[in-house]
PDB file of C-alpha atoms in Angstrom:
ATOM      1  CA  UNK A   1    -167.806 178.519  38.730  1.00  0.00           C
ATOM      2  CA  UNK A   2    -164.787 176.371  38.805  1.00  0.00           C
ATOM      3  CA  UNK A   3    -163.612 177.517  42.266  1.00  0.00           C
ATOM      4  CA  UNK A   4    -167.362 177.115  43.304  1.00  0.00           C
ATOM      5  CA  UNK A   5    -167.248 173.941  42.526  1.00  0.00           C
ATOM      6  CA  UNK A   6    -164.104 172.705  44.055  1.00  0.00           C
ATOM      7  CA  UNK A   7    -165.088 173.947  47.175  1.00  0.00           C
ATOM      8  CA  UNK A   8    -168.460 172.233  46.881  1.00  0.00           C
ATOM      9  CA  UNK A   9    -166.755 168.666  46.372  1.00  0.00           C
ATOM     10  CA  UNK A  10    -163.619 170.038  49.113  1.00  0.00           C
ATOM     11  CA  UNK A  11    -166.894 170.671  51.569  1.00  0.00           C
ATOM     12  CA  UNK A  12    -168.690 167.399  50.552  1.00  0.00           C
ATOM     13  CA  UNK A  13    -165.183 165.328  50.831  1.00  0.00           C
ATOM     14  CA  UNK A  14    -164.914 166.426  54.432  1.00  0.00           C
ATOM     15  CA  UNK A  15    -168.623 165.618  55.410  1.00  0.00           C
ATOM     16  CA  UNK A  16    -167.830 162.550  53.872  1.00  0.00           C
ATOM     17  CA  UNK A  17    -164.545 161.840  55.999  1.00  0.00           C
ATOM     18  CA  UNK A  18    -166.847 163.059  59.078  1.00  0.00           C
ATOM     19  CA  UNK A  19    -169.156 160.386  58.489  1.00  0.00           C
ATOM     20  CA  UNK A  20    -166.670 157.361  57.821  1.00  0.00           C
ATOM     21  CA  UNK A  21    -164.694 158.552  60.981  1.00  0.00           C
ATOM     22  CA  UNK A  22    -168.429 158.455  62.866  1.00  0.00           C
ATOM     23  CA  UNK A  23    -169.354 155.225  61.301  1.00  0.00           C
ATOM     24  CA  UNK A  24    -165.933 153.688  62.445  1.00  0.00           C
ATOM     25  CA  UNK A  25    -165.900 154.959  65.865  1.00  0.00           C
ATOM     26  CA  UNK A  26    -169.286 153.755  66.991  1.00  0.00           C
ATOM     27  CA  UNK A  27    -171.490 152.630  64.446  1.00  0.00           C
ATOM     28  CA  UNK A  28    -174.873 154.178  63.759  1.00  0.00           C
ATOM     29  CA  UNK A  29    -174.673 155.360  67.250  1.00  0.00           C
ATOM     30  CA  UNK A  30    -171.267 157.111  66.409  1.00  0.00           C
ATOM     31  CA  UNK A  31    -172.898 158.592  62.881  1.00  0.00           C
ATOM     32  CA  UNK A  32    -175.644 159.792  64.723  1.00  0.00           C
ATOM     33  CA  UNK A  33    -173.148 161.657  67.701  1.00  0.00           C
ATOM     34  CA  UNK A  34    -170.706 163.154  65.088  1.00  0.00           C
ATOM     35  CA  UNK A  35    -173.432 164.207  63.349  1.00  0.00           C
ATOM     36  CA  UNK A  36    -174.841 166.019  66.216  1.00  0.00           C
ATOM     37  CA  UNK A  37    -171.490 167.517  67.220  1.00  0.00           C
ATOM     38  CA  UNK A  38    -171.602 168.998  63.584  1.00  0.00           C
ATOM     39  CA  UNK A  39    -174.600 170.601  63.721  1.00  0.00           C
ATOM     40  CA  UNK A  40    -174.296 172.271  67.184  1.00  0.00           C
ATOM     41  CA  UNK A  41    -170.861 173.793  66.659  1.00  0.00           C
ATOM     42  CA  UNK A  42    -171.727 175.075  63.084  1.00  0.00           C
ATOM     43  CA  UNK A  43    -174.331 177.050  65.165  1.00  0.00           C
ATOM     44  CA  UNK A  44    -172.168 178.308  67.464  1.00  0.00           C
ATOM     45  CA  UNK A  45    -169.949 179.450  64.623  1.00  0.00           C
ATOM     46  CA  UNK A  46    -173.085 180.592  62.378  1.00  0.00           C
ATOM     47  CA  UNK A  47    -173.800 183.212  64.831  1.00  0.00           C
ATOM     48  CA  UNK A  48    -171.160 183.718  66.650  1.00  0.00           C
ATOM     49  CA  UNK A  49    -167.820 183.188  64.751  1.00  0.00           C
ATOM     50  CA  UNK A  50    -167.015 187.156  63.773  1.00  0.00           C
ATOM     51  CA  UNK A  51    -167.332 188.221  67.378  1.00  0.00           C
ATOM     52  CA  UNK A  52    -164.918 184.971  68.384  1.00  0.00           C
ATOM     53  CA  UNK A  53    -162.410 185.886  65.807  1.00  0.00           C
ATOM     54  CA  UNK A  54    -161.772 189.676  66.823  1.00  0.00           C
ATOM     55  CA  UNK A  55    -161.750 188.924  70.196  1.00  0.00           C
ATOM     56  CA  UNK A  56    -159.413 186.404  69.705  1.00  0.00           C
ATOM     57  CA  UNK A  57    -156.884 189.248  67.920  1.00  0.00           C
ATOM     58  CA  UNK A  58    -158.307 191.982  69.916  1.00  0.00           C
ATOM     59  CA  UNK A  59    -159.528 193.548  67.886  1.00  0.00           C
ATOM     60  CA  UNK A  60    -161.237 197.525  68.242  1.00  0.00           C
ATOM     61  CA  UNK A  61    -163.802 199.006  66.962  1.00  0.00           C
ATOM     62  CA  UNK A  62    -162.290 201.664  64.068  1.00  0.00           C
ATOM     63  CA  UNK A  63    -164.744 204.584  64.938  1.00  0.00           C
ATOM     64  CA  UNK A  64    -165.579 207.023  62.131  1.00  0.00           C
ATOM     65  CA  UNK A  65    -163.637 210.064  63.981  1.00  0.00           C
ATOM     66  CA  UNK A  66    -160.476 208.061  63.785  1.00  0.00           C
ATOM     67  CA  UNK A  67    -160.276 207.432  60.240  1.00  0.00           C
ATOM     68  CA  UNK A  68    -162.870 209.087  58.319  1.00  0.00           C
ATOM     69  CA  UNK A  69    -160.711 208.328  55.067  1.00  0.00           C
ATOM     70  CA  UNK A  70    -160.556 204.655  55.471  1.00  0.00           C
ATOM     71  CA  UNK A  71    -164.795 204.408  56.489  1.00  0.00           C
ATOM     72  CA  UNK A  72    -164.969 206.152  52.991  1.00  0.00           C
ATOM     73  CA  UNK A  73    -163.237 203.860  50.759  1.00  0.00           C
ATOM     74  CA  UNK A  74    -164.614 200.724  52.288  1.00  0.00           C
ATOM     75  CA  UNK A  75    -168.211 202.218  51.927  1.00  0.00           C
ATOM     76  CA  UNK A  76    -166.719 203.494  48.338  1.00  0.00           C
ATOM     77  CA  UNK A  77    -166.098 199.786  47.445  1.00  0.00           C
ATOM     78  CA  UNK A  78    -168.797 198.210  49.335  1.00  0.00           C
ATOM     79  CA  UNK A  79    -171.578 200.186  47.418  1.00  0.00           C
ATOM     80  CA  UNK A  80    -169.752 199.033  44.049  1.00  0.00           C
ATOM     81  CA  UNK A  81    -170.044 195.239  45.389  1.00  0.00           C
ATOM     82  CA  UNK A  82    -173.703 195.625  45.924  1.00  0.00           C
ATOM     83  CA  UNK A  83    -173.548 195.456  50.022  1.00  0.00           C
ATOM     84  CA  UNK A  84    -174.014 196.983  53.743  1.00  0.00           C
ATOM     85  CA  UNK A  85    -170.569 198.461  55.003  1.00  0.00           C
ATOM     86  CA  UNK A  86    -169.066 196.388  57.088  1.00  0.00           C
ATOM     87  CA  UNK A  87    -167.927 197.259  60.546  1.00  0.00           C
ATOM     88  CA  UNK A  88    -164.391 198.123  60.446  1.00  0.00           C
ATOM     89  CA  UNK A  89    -162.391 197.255  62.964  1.00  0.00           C
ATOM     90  CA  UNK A  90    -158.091 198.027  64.254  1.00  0.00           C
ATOM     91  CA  UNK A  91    -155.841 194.717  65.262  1.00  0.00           C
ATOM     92  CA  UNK A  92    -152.886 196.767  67.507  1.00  0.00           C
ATOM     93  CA  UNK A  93    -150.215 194.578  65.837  1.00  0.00           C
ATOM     94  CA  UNK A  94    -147.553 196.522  63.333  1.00  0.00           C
ATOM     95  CA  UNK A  95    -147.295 193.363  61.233  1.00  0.00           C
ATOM     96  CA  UNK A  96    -149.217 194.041  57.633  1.00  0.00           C
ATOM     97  CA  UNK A  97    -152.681 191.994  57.547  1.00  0.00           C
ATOM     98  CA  UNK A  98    -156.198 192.274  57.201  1.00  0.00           C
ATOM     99  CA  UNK A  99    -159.039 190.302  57.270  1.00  0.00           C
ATOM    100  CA  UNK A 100    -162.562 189.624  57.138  1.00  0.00           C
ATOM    101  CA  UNK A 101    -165.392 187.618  59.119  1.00  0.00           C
ATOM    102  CA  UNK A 102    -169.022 187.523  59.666  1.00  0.00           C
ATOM    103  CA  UNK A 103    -171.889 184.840  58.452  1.00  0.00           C
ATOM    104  CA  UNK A 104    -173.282 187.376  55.670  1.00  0.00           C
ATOM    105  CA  UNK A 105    -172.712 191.145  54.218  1.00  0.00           C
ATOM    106  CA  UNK A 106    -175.207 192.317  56.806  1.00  0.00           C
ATOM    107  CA  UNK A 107    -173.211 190.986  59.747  1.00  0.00           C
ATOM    108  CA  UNK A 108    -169.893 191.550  58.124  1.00  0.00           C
ATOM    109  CA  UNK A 109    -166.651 192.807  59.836  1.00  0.00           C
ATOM    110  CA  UNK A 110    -163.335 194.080  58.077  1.00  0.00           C
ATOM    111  CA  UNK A 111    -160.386 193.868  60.455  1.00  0.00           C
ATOM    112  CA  UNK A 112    -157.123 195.800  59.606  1.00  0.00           C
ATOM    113  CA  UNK A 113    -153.440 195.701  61.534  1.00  0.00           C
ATOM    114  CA  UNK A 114    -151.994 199.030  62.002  1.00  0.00           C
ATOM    115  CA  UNK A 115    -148.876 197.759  60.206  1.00  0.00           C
ATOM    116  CA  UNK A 116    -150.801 197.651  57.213  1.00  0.00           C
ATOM    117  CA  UNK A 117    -151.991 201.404  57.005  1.00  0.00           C
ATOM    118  CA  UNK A 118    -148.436 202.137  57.561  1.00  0.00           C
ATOM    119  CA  UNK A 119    -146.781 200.312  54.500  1.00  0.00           C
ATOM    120  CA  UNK A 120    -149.241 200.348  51.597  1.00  0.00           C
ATOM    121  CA  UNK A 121    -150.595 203.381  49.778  1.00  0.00           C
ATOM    122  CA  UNK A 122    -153.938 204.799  49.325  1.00  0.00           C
ATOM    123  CA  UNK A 123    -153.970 202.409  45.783  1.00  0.00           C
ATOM    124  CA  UNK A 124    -152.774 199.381  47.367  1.00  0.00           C
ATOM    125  CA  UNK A 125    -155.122 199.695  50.405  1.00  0.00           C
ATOM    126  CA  UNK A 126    -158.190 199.910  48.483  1.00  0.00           C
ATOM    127  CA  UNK A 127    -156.890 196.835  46.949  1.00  0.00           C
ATOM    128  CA  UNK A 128    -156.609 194.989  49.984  1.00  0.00           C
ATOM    129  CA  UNK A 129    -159.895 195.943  51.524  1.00  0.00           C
ATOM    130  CA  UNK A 130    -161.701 195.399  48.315  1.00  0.00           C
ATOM    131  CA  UNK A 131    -160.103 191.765  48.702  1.00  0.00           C
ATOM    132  CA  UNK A 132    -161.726 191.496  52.202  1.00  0.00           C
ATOM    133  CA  UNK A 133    -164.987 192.842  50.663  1.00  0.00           C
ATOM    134  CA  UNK A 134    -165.040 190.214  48.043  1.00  0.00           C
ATOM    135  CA  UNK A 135    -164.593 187.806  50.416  1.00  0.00           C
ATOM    136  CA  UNK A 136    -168.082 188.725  52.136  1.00  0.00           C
ATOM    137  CA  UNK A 137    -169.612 189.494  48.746  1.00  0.00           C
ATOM    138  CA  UNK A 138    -168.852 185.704  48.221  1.00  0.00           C
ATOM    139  CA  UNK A 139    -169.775 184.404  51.497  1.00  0.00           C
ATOM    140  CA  UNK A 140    -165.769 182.930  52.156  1.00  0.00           C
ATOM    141  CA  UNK A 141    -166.233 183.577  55.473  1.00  0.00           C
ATOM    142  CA  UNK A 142    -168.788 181.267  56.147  1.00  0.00           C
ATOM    143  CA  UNK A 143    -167.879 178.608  53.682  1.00  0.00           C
ATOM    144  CA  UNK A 144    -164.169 179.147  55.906  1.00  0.00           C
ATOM    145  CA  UNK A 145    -165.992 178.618  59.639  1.00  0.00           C
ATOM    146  CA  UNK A 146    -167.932 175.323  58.067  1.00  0.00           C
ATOM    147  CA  UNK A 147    -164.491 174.115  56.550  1.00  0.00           C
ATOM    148  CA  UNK A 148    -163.019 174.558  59.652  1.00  0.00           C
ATOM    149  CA  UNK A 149    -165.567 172.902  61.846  1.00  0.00           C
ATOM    150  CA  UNK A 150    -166.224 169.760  60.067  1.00  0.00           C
ATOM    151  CA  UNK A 151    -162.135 169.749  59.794  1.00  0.00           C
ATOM    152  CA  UNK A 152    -162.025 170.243  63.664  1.00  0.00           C
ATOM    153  CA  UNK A 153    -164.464 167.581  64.435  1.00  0.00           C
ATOM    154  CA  UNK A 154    -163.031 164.767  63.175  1.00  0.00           C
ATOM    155  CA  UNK A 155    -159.558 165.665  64.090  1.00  0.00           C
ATOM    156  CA  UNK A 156    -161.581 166.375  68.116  1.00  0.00           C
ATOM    157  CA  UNK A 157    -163.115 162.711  67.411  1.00  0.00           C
ATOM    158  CA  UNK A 158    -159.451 161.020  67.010  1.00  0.00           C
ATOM    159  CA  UNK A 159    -158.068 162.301  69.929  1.00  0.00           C
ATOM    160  CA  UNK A 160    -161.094 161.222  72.375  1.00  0.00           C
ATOM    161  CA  UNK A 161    -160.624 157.992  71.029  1.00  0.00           C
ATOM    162  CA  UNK A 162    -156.915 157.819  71.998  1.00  0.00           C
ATOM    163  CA  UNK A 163    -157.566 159.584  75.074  1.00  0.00           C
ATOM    164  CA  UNK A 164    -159.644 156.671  76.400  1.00  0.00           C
ATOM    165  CA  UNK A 165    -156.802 154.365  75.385  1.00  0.00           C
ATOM    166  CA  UNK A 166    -158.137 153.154  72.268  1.00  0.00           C
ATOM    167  CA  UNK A 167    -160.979 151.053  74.119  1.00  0.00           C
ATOM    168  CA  UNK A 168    -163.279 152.012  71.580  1.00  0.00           C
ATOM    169  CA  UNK A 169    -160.891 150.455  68.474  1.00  0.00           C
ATOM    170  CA  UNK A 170    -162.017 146.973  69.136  1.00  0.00           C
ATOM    171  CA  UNK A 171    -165.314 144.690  69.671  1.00  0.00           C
ATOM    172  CA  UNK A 172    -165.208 141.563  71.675  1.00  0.00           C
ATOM    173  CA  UNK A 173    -167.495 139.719  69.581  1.00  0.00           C
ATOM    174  CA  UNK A 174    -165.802 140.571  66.318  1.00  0.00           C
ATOM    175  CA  UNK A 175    -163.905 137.409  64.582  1.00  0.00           C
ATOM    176  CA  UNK A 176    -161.747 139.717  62.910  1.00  0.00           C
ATOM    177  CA  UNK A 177    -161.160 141.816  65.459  1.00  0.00           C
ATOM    178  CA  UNK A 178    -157.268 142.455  64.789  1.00  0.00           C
ATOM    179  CA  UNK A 179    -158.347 143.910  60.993  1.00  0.00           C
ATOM    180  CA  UNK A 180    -161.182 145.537  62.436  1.00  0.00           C
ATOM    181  CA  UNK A 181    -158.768 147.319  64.875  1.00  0.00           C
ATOM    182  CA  UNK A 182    -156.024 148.059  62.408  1.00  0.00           C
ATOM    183  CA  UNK A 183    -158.619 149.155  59.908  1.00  0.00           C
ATOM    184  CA  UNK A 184    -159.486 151.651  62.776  1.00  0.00           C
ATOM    185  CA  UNK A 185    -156.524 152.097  63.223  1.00  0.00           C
ATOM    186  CA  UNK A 186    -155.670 153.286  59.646  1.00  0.00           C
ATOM    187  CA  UNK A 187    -159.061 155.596  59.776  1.00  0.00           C
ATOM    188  CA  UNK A 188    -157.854 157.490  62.895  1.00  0.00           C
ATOM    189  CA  UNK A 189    -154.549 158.201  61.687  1.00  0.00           C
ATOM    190  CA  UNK A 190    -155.466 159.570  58.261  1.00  0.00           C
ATOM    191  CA  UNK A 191    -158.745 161.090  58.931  1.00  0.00           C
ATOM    192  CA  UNK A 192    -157.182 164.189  60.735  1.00  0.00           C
ATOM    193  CA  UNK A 193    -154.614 164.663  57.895  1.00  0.00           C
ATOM    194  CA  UNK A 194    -156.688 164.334  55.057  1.00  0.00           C
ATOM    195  CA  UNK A 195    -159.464 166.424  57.127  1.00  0.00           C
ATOM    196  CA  UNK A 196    -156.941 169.230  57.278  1.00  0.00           C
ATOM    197  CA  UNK A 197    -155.465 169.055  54.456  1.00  0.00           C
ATOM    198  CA  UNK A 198    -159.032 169.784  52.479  1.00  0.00           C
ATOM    199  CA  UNK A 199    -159.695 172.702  54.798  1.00  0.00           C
ATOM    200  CA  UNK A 200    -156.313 174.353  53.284  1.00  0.00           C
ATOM    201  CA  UNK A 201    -157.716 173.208  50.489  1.00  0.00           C
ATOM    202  CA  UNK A 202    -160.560 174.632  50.592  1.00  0.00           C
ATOM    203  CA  UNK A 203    -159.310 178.000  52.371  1.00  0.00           C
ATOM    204  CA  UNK A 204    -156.697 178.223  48.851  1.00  0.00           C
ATOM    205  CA  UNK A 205    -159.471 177.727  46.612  1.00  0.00           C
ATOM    206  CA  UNK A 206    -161.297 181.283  47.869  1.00  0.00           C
ATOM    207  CA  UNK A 207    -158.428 183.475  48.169  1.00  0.00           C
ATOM    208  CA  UNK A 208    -158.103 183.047  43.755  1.00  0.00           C
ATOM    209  CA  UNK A 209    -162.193 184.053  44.224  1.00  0.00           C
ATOM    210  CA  UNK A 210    -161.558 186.830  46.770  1.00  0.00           C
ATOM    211  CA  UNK A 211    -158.237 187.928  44.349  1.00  0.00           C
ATOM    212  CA  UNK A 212    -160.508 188.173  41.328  1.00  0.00           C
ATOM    213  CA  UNK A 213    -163.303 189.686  42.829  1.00  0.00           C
ATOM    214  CA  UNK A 214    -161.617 192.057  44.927  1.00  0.00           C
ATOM    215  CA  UNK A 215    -159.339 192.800  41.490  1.00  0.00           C
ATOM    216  CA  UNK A 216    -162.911 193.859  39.662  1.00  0.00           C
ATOM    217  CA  UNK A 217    -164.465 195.863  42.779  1.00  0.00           C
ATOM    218  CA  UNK A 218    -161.501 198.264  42.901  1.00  0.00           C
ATOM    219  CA  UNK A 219    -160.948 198.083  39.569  1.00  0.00           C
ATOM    220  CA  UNK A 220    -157.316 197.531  39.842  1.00  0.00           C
ATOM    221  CA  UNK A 221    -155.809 194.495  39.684  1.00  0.00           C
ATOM    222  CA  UNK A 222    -152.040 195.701  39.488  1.00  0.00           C
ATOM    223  CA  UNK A 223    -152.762 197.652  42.901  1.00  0.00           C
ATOM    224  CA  UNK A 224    -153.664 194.898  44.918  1.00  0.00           C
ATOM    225  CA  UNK A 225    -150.529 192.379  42.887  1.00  0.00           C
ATOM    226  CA  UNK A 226    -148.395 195.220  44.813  1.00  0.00           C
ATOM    227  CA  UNK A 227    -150.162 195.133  48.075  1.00  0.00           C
ATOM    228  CA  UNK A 228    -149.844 191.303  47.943  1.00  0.00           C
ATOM    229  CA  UNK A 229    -145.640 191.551  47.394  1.00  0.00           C
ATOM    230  CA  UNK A 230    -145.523 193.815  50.611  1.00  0.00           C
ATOM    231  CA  UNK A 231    -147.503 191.949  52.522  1.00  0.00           C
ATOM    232  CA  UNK A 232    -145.683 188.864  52.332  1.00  0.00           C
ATOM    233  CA  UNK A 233    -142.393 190.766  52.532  1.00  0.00           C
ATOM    234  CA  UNK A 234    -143.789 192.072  55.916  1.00  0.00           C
ATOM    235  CA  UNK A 235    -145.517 189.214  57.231  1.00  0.00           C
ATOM    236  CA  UNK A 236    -141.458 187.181  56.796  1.00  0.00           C
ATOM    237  CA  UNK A 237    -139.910 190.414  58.399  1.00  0.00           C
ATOM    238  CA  UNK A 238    -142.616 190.457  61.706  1.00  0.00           C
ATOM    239  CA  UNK A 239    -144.651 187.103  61.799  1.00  0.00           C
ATOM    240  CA  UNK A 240    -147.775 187.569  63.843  1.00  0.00           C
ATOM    241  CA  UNK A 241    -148.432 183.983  65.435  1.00  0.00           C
ATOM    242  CA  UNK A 242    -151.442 185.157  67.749  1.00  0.00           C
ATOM    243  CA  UNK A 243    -154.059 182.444  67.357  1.00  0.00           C
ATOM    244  CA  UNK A 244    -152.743 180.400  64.560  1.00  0.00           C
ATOM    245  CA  UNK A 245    -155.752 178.242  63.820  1.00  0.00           C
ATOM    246  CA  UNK A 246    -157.352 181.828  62.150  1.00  0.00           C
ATOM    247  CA  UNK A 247    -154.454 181.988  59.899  1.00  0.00           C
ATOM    248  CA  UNK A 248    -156.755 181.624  56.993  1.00  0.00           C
ATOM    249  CA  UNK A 249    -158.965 184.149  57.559  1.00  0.00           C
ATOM    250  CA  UNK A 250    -155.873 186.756  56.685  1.00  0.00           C
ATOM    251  CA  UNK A 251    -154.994 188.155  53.049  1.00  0.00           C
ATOM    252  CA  UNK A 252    -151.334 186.424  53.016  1.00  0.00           C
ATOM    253  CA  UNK A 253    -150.012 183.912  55.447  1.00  0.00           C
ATOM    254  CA  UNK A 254    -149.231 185.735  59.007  1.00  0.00           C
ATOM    255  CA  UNK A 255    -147.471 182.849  60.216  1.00  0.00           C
ATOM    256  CA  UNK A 256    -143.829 182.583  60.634  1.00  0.00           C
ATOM    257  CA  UNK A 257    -143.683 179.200  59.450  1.00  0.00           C
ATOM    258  CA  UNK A 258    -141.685 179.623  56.184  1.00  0.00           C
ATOM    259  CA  UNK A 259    -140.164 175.499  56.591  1.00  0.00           C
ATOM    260  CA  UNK A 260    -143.483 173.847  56.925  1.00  0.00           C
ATOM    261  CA  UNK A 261    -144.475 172.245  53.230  1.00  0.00           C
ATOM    262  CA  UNK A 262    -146.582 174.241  50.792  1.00  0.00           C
ATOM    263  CA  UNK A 263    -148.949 171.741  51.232  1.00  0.00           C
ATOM    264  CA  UNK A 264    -150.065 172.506  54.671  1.00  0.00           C
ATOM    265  CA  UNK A 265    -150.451 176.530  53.478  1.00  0.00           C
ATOM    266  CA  UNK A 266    -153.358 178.019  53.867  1.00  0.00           C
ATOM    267  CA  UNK A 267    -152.944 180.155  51.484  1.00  0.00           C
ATOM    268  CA  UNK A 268    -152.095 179.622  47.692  1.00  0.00           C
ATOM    269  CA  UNK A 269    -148.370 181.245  46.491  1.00  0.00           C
ATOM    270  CA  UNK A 270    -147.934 184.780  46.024  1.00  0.00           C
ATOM    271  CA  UNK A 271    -146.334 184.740  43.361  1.00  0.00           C
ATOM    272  CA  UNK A 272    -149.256 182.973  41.230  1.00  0.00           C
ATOM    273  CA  UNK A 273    -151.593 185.025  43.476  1.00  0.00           C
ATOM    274  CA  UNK A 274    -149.837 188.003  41.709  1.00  0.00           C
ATOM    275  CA  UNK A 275    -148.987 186.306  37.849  1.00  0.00           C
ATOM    276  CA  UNK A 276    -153.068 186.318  37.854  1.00  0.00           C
ATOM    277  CA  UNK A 277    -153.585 189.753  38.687  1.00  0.00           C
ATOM    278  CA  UNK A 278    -150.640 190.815  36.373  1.00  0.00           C
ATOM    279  CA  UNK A 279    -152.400 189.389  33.853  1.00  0.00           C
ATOM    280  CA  UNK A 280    -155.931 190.198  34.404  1.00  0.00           C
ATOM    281  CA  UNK A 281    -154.744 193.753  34.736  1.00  0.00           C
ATOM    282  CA  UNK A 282    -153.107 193.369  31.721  1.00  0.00           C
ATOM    283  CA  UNK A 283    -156.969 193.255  30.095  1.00  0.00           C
ATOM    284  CA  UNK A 284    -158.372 195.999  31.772  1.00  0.00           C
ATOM    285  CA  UNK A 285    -159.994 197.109  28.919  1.00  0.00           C
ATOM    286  CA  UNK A 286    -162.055 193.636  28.432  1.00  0.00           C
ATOM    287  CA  UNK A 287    -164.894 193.028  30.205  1.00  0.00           C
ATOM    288  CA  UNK A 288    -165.536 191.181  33.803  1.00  0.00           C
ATOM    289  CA  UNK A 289    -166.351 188.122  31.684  1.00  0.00           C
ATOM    290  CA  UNK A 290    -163.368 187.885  30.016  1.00  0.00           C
ATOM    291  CA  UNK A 291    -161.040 188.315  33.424  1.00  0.00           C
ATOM    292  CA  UNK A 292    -162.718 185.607  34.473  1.00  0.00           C
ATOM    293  CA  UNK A 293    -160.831 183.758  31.988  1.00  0.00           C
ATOM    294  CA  UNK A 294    -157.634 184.158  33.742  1.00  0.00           C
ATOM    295  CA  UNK A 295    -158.964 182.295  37.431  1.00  0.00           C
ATOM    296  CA  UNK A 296    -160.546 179.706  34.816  1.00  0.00           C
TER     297      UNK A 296
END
């Protein structure tokens, strides 16, 4: 519930933002168009945002032939959750990764790297694809494409306005028009920081959800602590920096970007990623309601 909750006031923050930076731009007029811009592209990503992402990795289909092993654990795992199996799917990439996509668990798709079949054991893979199922058991992947498209609207809507030279920061028959342009000013350069800082935000807040989920699916939690060690081990050793604004959508971090503040991560620390499971695995024996304690 807590996590549930801070993504519901992260989400309603950057509606929020969306609508000031509307409001600013063009009045009414500009609510109304920003608005509008909203509602089309969450559309297009509604429906159409699993197929965009594997394409964009290039992603293959994983037929049942090729691993028969791997089909059988994720169906394994997603009968436990309560769901369709996912379509499973092969990124040609050695570094360690997976992820999920899709707008529900009957549209669902799990992507793995070949990297990551390669370094984890039968233990620590279920752990890592029980992750990806939680995180369509929970709907993340939706609650990910609407972060990121409210988040990529207003940051689209600040750069229009400077590509037309900033004609649009002023009004003529404004008497205060030097604060009403630095006040626009001000809007236009915060909105797209603060907009993408509470998509990270949000994007943090589901990967403890998918952890503790995933943790209870495969039952656990120490498995997928491992997984989580080796996969950011690998991901420093090969970085995999093909389409970077999907970053979130991965288990750990696949960015090389080790400088850039911890801040502008989409993804929370490993190492309290892993002190939770630790500990929830530590209370194995107590029941789901208890574990749930330890996200709290």
């Amino acid at each position: 519930m807590g996590n549930a909750l801070k993504t519901t006031v992260l989400l309603a923050g950057l509606t929020a933002l969306l609508l000031v930076v509307g409001e600013r731009l063009g009045g009414p007029q500009g609510l109304v168009v920003a608005g509008f811009f909203v509602v089309v592209m969450n559309f297009a990503s509604y429906w159409f945002s699993d197929r965009i992402a594997l394409a964009m990795h290039g992603a293959q289909p994983l037929s049942y032939a090729e691993a028969p092993w791997l089909h059988a654990m994720v169906e394994r795992l997603a009968a436990r959750g309560g769901m369709p199996k996912p379509a499973i799917y092969l990124l040609p990439t050695r570094t360690p990764n997976a992820f999920a996509t899709g707008r529900n668990p009957e549209h669902a798709a799990v992507a793995v790297t070949a990297g990551l079949m390669d370094i984890l054991d039968q233990r620590e893979l279920e752990g890592v694809l029980a992750h990806e199922l939680a995180h369509v058991k929970n709907r993340d992947t939706l609650i990910g494409t609407v972060a990121a498209t409210l988040a990529g609207v207003i940051s689209y809507a600040a750069q229009m306005l400077f590509f037309f030279g900033g004609s649009l920061l002023s009004r003529d028959d404004d008497e205060d028009g030097l604060a009403h342009t630095l006040g626009n000013l001000g809007v236009l350069l915060v909105a797209p920081i603060a907009a993408t800082l509470l998509q990270l935000a949000v994007s943090r807040s589901r990967e403890y959800g998918a952890d503790a989920t995933g943790a209870q699916l495969c039952g656990d939690p120490d498995a997928l602590a491992d997984a989580l060690l080796k996969l950011e081990r690998g991901a420093e050793l090969m970085p995999y920096d093909r389409a970077p604004a999907t970053s979130h959508l991965f288990i750990v971090n696949p960015l090389s970007g080790g400088a850039i503040m911890g801040l502008f991560s989409t993804h929370p620390p490993i190492p309290e990623r892993v002190r939770r499971l630790r500990e929830m695995g530590a209370h194995t024996s107590r029941s789901p309601r208890a574990w749930r304690s330890v996200w709290a």
